[in-house]
mmCIF file of C-alpha atoms in Angstrom:
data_model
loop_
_atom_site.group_PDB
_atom_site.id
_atom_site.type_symbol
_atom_site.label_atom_id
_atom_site.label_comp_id
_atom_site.label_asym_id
_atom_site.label_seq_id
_atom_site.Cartn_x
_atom_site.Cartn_y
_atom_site.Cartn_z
ATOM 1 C CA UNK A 1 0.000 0.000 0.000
ATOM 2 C CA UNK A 2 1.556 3.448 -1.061
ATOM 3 C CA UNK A 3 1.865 5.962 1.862
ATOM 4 C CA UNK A 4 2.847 10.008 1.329
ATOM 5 C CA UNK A 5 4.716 11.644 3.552
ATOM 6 C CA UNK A 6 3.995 14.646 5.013
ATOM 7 C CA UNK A 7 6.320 16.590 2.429
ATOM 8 C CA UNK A 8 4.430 14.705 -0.427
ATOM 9 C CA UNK A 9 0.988 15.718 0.831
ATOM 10 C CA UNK A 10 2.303 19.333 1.173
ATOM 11 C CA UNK A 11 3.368 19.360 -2.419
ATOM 12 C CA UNK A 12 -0.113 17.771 -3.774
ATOM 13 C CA UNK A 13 -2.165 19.492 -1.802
ATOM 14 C CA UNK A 14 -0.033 22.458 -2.588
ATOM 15 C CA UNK A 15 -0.603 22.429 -6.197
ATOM 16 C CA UNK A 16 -4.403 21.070 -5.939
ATOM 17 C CA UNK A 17 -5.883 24.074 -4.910
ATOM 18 C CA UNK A 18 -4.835 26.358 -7.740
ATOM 19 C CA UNK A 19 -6.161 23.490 -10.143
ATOM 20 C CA UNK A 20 -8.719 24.695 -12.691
ATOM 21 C CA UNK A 21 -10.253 21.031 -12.458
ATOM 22 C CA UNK A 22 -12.655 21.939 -15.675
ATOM 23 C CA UNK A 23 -10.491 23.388 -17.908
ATOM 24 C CA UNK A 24 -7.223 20.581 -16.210
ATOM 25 C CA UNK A 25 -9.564 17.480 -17.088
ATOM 26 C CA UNK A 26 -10.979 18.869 -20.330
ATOM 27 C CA UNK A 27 -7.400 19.432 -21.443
ATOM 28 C CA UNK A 28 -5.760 15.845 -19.970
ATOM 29 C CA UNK A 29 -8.630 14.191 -21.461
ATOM 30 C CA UNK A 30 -7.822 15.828 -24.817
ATOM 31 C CA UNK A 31 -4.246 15.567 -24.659
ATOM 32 C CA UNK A 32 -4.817 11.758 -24.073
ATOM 33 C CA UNK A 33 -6.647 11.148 -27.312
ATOM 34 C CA UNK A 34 -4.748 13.562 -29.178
ATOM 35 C CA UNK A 35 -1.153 11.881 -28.054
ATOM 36 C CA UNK A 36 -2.473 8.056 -28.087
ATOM 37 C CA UNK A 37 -4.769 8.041 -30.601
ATOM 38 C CA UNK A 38 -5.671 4.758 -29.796
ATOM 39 C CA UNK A 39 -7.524 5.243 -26.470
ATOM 40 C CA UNK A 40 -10.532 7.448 -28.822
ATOM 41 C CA UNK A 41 -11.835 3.687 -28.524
ATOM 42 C CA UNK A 42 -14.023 4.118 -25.914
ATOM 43 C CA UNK A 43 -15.425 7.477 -26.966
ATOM 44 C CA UNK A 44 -17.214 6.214 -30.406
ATOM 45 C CA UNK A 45 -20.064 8.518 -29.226
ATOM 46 C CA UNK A 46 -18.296 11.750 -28.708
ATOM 47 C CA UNK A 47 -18.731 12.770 -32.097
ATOM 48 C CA UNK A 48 -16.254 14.690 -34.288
ATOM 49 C CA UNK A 49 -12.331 13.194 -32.682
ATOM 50 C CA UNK A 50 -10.750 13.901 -36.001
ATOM 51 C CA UNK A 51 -7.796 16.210 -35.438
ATOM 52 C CA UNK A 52 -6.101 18.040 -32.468
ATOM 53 C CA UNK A 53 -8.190 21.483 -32.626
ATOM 54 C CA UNK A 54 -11.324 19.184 -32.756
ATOM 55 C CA UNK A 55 -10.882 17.021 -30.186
ATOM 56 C CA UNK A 56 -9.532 19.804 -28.035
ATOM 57 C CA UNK A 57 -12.564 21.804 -28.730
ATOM 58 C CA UNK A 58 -15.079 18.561 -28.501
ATOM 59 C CA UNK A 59 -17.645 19.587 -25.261
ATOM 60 C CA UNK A 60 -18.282 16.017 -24.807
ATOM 61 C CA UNK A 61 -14.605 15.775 -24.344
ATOM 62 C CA UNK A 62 -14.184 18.512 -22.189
ATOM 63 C CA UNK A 63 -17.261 17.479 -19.704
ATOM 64 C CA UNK A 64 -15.819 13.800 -19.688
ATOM 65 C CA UNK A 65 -12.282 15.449 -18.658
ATOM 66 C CA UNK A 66 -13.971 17.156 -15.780
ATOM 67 C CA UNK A 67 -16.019 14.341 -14.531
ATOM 68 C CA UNK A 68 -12.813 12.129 -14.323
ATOM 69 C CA UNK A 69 -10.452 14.760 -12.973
ATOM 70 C CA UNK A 70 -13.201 16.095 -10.288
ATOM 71 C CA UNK A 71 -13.034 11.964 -9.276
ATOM 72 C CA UNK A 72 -9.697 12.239 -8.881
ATOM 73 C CA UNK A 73 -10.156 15.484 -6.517
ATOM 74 C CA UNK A 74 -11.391 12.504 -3.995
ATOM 75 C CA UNK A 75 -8.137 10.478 -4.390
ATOM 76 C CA UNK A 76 -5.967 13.822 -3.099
ATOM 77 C CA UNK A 77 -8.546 13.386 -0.164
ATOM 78 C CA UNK A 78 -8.447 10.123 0.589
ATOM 79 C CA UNK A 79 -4.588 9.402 -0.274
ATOM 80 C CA UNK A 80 -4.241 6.955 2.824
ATOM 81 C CA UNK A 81 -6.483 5.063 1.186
ATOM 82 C CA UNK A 82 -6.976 5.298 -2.629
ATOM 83 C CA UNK A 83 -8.136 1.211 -2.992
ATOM 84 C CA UNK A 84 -10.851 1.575 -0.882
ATOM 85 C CA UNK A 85 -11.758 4.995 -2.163
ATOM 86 C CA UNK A 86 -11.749 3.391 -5.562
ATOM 87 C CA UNK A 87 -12.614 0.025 -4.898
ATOM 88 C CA UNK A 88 -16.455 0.843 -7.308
ATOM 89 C CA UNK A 89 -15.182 2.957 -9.605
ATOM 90 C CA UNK A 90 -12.437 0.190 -10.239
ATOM 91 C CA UNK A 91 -15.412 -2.309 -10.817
ATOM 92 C CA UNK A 92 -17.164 -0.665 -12.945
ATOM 93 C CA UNK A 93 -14.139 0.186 -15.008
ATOM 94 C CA UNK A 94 -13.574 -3.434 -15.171
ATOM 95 C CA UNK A 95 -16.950 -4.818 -15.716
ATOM 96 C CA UNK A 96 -19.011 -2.318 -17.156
ATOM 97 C CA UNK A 97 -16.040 -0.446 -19.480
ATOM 98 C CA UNK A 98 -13.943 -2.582 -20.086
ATOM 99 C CA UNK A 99 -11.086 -0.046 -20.022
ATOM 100 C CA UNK A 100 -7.889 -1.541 -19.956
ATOM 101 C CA UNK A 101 -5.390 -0.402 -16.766
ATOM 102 C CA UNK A 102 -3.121 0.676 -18.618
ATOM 103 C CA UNK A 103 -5.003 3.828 -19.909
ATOM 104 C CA UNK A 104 -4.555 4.789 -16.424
ATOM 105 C CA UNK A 105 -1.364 5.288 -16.469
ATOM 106 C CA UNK A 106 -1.150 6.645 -19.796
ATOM 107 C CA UNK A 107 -3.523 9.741 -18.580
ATOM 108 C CA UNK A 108 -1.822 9.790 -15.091
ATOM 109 C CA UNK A 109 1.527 10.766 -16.900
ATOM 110 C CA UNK A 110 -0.654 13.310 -19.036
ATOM 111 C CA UNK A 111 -1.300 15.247 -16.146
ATOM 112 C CA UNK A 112 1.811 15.194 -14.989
ATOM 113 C CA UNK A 113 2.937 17.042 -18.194
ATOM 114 C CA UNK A 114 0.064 19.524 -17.969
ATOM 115 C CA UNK A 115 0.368 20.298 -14.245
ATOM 116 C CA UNK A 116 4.191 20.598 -15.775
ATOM 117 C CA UNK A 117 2.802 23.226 -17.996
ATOM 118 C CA UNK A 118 0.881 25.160 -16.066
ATOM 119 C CA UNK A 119 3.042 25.606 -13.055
ATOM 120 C CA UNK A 120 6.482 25.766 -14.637
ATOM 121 C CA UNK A 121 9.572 26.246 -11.711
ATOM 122 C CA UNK A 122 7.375 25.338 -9.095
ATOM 123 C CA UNK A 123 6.503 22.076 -10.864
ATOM 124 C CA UNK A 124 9.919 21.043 -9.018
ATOM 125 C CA UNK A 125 11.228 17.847 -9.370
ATOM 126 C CA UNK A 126 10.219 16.841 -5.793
ATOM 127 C CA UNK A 127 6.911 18.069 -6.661
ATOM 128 C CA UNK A 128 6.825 15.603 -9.724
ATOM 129 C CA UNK A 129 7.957 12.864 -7.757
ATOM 130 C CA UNK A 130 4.982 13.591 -5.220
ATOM 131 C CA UNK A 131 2.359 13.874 -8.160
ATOM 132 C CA UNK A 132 4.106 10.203 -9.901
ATOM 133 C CA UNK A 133 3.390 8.892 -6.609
ATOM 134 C CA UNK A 134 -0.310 9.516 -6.519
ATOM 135 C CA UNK A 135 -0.708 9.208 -10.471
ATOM 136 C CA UNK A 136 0.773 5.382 -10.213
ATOM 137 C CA UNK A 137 -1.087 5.502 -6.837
ATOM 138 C CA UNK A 138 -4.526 6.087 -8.524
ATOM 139 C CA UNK A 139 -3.791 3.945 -11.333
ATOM 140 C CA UNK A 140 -2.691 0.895 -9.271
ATOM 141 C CA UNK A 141 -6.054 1.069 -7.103
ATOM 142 C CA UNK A 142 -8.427 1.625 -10.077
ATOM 143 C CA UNK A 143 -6.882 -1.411 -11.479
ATOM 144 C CA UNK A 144 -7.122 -3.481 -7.737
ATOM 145 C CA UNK A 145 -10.420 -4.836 -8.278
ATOM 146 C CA UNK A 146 -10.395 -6.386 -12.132
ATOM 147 C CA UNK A 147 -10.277 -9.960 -12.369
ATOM 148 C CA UNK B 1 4.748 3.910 -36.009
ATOM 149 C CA UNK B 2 6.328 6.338 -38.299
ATOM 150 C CA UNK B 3 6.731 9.900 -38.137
ATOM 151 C CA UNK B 4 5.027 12.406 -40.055
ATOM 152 C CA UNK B 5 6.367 15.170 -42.316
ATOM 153 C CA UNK B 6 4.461 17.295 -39.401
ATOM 154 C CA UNK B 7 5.933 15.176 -36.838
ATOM 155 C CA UNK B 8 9.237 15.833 -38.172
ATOM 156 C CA UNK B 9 8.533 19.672 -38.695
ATOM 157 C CA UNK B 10 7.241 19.672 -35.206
ATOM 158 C CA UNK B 11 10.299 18.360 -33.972
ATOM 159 C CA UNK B 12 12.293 20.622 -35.724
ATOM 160 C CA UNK B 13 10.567 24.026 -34.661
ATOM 161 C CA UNK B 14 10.771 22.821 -30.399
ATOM 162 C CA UNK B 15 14.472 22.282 -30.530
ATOM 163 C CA UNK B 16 15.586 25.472 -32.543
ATOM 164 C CA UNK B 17 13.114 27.105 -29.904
ATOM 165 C CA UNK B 18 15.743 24.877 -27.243
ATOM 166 C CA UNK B 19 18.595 26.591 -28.599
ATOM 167 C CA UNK B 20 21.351 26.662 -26.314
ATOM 168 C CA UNK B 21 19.549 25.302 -23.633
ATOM 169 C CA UNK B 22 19.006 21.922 -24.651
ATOM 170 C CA UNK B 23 22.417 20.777 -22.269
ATOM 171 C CA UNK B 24 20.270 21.841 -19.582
ATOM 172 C CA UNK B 25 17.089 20.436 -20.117
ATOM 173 C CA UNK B 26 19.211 17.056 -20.404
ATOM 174 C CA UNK B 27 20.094 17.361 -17.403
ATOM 175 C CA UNK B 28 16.758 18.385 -15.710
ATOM 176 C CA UNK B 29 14.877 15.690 -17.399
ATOM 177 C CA UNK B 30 17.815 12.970 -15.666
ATOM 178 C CA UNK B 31 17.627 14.667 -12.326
ATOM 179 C CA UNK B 32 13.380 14.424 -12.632
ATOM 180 C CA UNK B 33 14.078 10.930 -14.201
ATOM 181 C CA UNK B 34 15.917 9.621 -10.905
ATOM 182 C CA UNK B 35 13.692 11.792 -8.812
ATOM 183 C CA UNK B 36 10.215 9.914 -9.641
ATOM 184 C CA UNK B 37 11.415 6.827 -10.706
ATOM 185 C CA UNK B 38 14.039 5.596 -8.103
ATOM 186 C CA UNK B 39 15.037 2.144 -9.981
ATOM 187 C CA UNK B 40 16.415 3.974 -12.623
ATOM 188 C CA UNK B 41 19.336 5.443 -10.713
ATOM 189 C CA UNK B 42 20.569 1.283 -10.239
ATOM 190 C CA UNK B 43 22.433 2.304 -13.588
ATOM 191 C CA UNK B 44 24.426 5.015 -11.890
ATOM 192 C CA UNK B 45 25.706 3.861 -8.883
ATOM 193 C CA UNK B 46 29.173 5.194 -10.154
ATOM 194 C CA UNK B 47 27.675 8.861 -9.869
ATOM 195 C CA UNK B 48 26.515 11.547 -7.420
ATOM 196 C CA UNK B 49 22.911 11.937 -7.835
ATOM 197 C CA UNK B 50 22.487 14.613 -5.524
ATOM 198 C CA UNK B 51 20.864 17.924 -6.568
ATOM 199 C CA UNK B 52 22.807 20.097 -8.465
ATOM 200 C CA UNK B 53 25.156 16.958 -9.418
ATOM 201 C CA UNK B 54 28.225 18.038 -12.063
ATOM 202 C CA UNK B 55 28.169 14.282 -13.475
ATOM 203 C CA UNK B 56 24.524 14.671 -13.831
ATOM 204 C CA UNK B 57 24.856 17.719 -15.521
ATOM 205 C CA UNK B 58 27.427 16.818 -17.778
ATOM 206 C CA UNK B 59 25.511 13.489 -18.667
ATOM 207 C CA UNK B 60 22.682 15.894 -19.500
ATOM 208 C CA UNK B 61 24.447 17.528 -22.144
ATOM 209 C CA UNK B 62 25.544 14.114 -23.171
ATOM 210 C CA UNK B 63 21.825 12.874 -23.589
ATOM 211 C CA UNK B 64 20.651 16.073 -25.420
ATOM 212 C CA UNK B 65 24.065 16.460 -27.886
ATOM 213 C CA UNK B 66 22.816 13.019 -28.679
ATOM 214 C CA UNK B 67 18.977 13.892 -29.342
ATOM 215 C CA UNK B 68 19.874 17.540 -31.109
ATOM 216 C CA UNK B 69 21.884 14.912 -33.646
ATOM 217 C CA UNK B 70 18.858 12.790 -33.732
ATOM 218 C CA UNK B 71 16.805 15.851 -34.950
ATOM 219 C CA UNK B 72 19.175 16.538 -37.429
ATOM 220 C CA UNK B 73 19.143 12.968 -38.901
ATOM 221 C CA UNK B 74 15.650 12.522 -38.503
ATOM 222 C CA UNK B 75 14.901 10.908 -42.165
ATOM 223 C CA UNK B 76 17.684 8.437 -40.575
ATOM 224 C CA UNK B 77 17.493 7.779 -36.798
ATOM 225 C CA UNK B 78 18.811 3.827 -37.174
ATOM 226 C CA UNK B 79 21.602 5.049 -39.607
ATOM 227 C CA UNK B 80 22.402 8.249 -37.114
ATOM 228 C CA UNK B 81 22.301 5.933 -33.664
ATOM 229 C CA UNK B 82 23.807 2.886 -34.974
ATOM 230 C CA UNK B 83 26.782 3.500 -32.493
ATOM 231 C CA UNK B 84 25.099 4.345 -29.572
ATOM 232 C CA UNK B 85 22.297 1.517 -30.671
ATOM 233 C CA UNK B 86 25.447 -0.774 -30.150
ATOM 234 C CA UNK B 87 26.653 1.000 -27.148
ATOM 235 C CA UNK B 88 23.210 0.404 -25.172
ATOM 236 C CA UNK B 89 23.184 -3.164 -26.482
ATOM 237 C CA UNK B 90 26.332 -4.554 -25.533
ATOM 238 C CA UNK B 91 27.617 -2.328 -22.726
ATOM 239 C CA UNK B 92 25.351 -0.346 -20.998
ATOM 240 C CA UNK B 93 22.057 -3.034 -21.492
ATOM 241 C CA UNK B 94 19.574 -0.286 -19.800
ATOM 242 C CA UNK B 95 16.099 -1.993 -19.478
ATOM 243 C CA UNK B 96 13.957 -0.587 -22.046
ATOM 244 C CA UNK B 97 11.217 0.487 -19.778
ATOM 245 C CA UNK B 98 13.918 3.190 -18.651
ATOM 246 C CA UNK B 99 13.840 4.946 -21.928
ATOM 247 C CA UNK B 100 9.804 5.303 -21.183
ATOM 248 C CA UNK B 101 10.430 7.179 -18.386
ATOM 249 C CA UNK B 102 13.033 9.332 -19.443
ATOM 250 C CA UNK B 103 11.151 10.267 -22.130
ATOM 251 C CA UNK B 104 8.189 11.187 -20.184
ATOM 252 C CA UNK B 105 10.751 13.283 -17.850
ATOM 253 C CA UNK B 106 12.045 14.596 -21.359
ATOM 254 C CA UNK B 107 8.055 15.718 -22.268
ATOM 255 C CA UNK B 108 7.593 17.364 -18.497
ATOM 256 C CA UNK B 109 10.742 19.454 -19.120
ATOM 257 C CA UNK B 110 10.118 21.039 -22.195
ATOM 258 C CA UNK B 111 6.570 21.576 -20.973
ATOM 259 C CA UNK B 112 8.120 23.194 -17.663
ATOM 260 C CA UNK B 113 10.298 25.789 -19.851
ATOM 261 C CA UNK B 114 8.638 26.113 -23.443
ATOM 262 C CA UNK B 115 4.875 25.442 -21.767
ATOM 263 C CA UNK B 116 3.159 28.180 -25.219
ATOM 264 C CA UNK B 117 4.747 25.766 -27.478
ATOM 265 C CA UNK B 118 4.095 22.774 -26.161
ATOM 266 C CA UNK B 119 0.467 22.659 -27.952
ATOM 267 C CA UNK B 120 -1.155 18.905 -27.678
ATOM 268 C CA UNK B 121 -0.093 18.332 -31.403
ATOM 269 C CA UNK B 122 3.705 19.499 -30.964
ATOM 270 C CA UNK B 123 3.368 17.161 -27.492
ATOM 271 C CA UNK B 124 2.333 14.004 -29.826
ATOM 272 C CA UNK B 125 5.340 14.826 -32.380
ATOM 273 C CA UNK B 126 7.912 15.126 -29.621
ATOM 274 C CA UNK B 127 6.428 11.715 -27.288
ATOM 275 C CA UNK B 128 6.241 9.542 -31.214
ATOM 276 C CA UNK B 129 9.733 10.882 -32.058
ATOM 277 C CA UNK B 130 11.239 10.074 -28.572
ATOM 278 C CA UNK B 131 9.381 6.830 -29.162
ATOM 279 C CA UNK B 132 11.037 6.468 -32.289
ATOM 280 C CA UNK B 133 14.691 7.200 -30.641
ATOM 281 C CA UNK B 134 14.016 4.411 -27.763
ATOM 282 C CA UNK B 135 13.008 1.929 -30.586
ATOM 283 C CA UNK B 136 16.087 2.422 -32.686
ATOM 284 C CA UNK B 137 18.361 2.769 -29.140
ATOM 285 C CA UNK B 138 17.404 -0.782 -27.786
ATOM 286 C CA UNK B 139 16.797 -2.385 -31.565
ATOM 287 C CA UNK B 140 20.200 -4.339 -31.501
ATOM 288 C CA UNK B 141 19.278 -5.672 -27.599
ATOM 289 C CA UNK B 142 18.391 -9.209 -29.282
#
C-alpha cells in the first residue's frame, strides 16, 4: 500500500488548490486522445475526434475530462487510502467499461505534463515525484479490483 | 509507427526554440528521471545523484548532444544511432522500460520551460519521435 509523507501531501495538496479542475480534465482528457490516438476507442459517441483542434474543442470531451479529474479530486482526499476509495469505480471500469489499466497510467503521466505546464519552476522535481506517486497511486487502485 | 512530415517539422521548430539550452534540459529531465522513478538510478551507482550533481549535468548535455543529432538525422534515426544503438546493447544493457520514463521526464521538461509551445499536437510529435529514438536505441538488444 503506497503511503505520502507529510512533504508529499504538502506538495499535492499544494498544487491542488490552484487546479482549474474543468479546464485541467478537459485538457488531460484531450491531450490523451490527441497523443495516443488509440484510447478514442471508448469514446465512439463523442462525435467529431478527427484532429487536435477538434478534439480539443469537442464539449463532450471537455465534460468527460472534468467528470474524471473532479473523481480524482477525492483520491488527493483520501490518499491513505486510494483502494478503498476506488474500490467501485475500479469495478465498474472493469466490468461495465472494459477499459484496460493501462489507460490509467497513460492519462496519469498526461497530467503530470500539464500540471508541468501550467506551473512551470514550481513544478519542481520533488513536486513531480509527489504527483508520480499519486498518479501510479490512482492507477494501481483503479486497477485493484479487475479480475 | 512512423513519423510524419508534421511530426518531423514539429520536432524541428521545439528544438531550434531549445537553442542553447538543450544541455540543460538534459540534465533536468535525468535529475526528474531519478527523482520519480528511483530504480532507474541502479544504472548510476558510479555517480553523485544529488541535486545540483556536475556528473549529472554533464551526462545531461551528453543525452541532449545526442537527441539535437537525432533531430538533425531525422529521415535516418537507425543510420544516425547505430553506435550508440550498439553502445546500449552490448555495454550499458539499460532496461527498455527506462527509456519510457526518461522520455516522459524529457516531455515534463520542455513543458516546464517552453509550456506556449508545447500545444497537444507538438506534445504528440515530440512523445512519437522520442518513441522512435528508444526503438532504434534498444533495436540491436536481441
Amino acid at each position: 500500500m503506497v503511503h505520502f509523507s507529510a512533504e508529499e501531501k504538502a506538495a499535492i495538496t499544494g498544487l491542488w488548490g490552484k487546479v482549474h479542475v474543468e479546464e485541467a480534465g478537459g485538457e488531460a482528457l484531450g491531450r490523451l486522445l490527441v497523443v495516443y490516438p488509440w484510447t478514442q476507442r471508448f469514446f465512439d459517441n463523442f462525435g467529431n475526434l478527427s484532429s487536435a483542434s477538434a478534439i480539443m474543442g469537442n464539449p463532450k470531451v471537455k465534460a468527460h475530462g472534468k467528470k474524471v479529474l473532479t473523481s480524482f479530486g477525492d483520491a488527493i482526499k483520501n490518499m491513505d487510502n486510494l483502494k478503498g476509495a476506488f474500490a467501485k469505480l475500479s469495478e465498474l471500469h472493469c466490468d461495465k467499461l472494459h477499459v484496460d489499466p493501462e489507460n490509467f497510467r497513460l492519462l496519469g503521466n498526461v497530467l503530470v505534463i500539464i500540471l508541468a505546464s501550467h506551473f512551470g519552476k514550481e513544478f519542481t522535481p520533488e513536486v513531480q515525484a509527489a504527483w508520480q506517486k499519486l498518479v501510479a497511486g490512482v492507477a494501481t487502485a483503479l486497477a485493484h479490483k479487475y479480475h | 509507427m512512423v513519423l510524419s512530415p508534421a511530426d518531423k517539422t514539429n520536432v524541428k521548430s521545439t528544438w531550434d526554440k531549445i537553442g542553447g539550452h538543450a544541455g540543460e534540459y538534459g540534465g533536468e529531465a535525468l535529475e526528474r528521471t531519478f527523482a520519480s522513478f528511483p530504480t532507474t538510478k541502479t544504472y548510476f551507482p558510479h555517480f553523485d545523484l544529488s541535486h545540483g550533481s556536475a556528473q549529472v549535468k554533464a551526462h545531461g548535455k551528453k543525452v541532449a548532444d545526442a537527441l539535437t543529432n537525432a533531430v538533425a538525422h531525422i529521415d535516418d534515426l537507425p543510420g544516425a544511432m547505430s553506435a550508440l544503438s550498439d553502445l546500449h546493447a552490448y555495454k550499458l544493457r539499460v532496461d527498455p522500460v527506462n527509456f519510457k520514463f526518461l522520455s516522459h521526464c524529457l516531455l515534463v521538461t520542455l513543458a516546464c520551460h517552453h509550456p506556449a509551445e508545447f500545444t497537444p499536437a507538438v506534445h504528440a510529435s515530440l512523445d512519437k519521435f522520442f518513441s522512435a529514438v528508444s526503438t532504434v536505441l534498444t533495436s540491436k538488444y536481441r
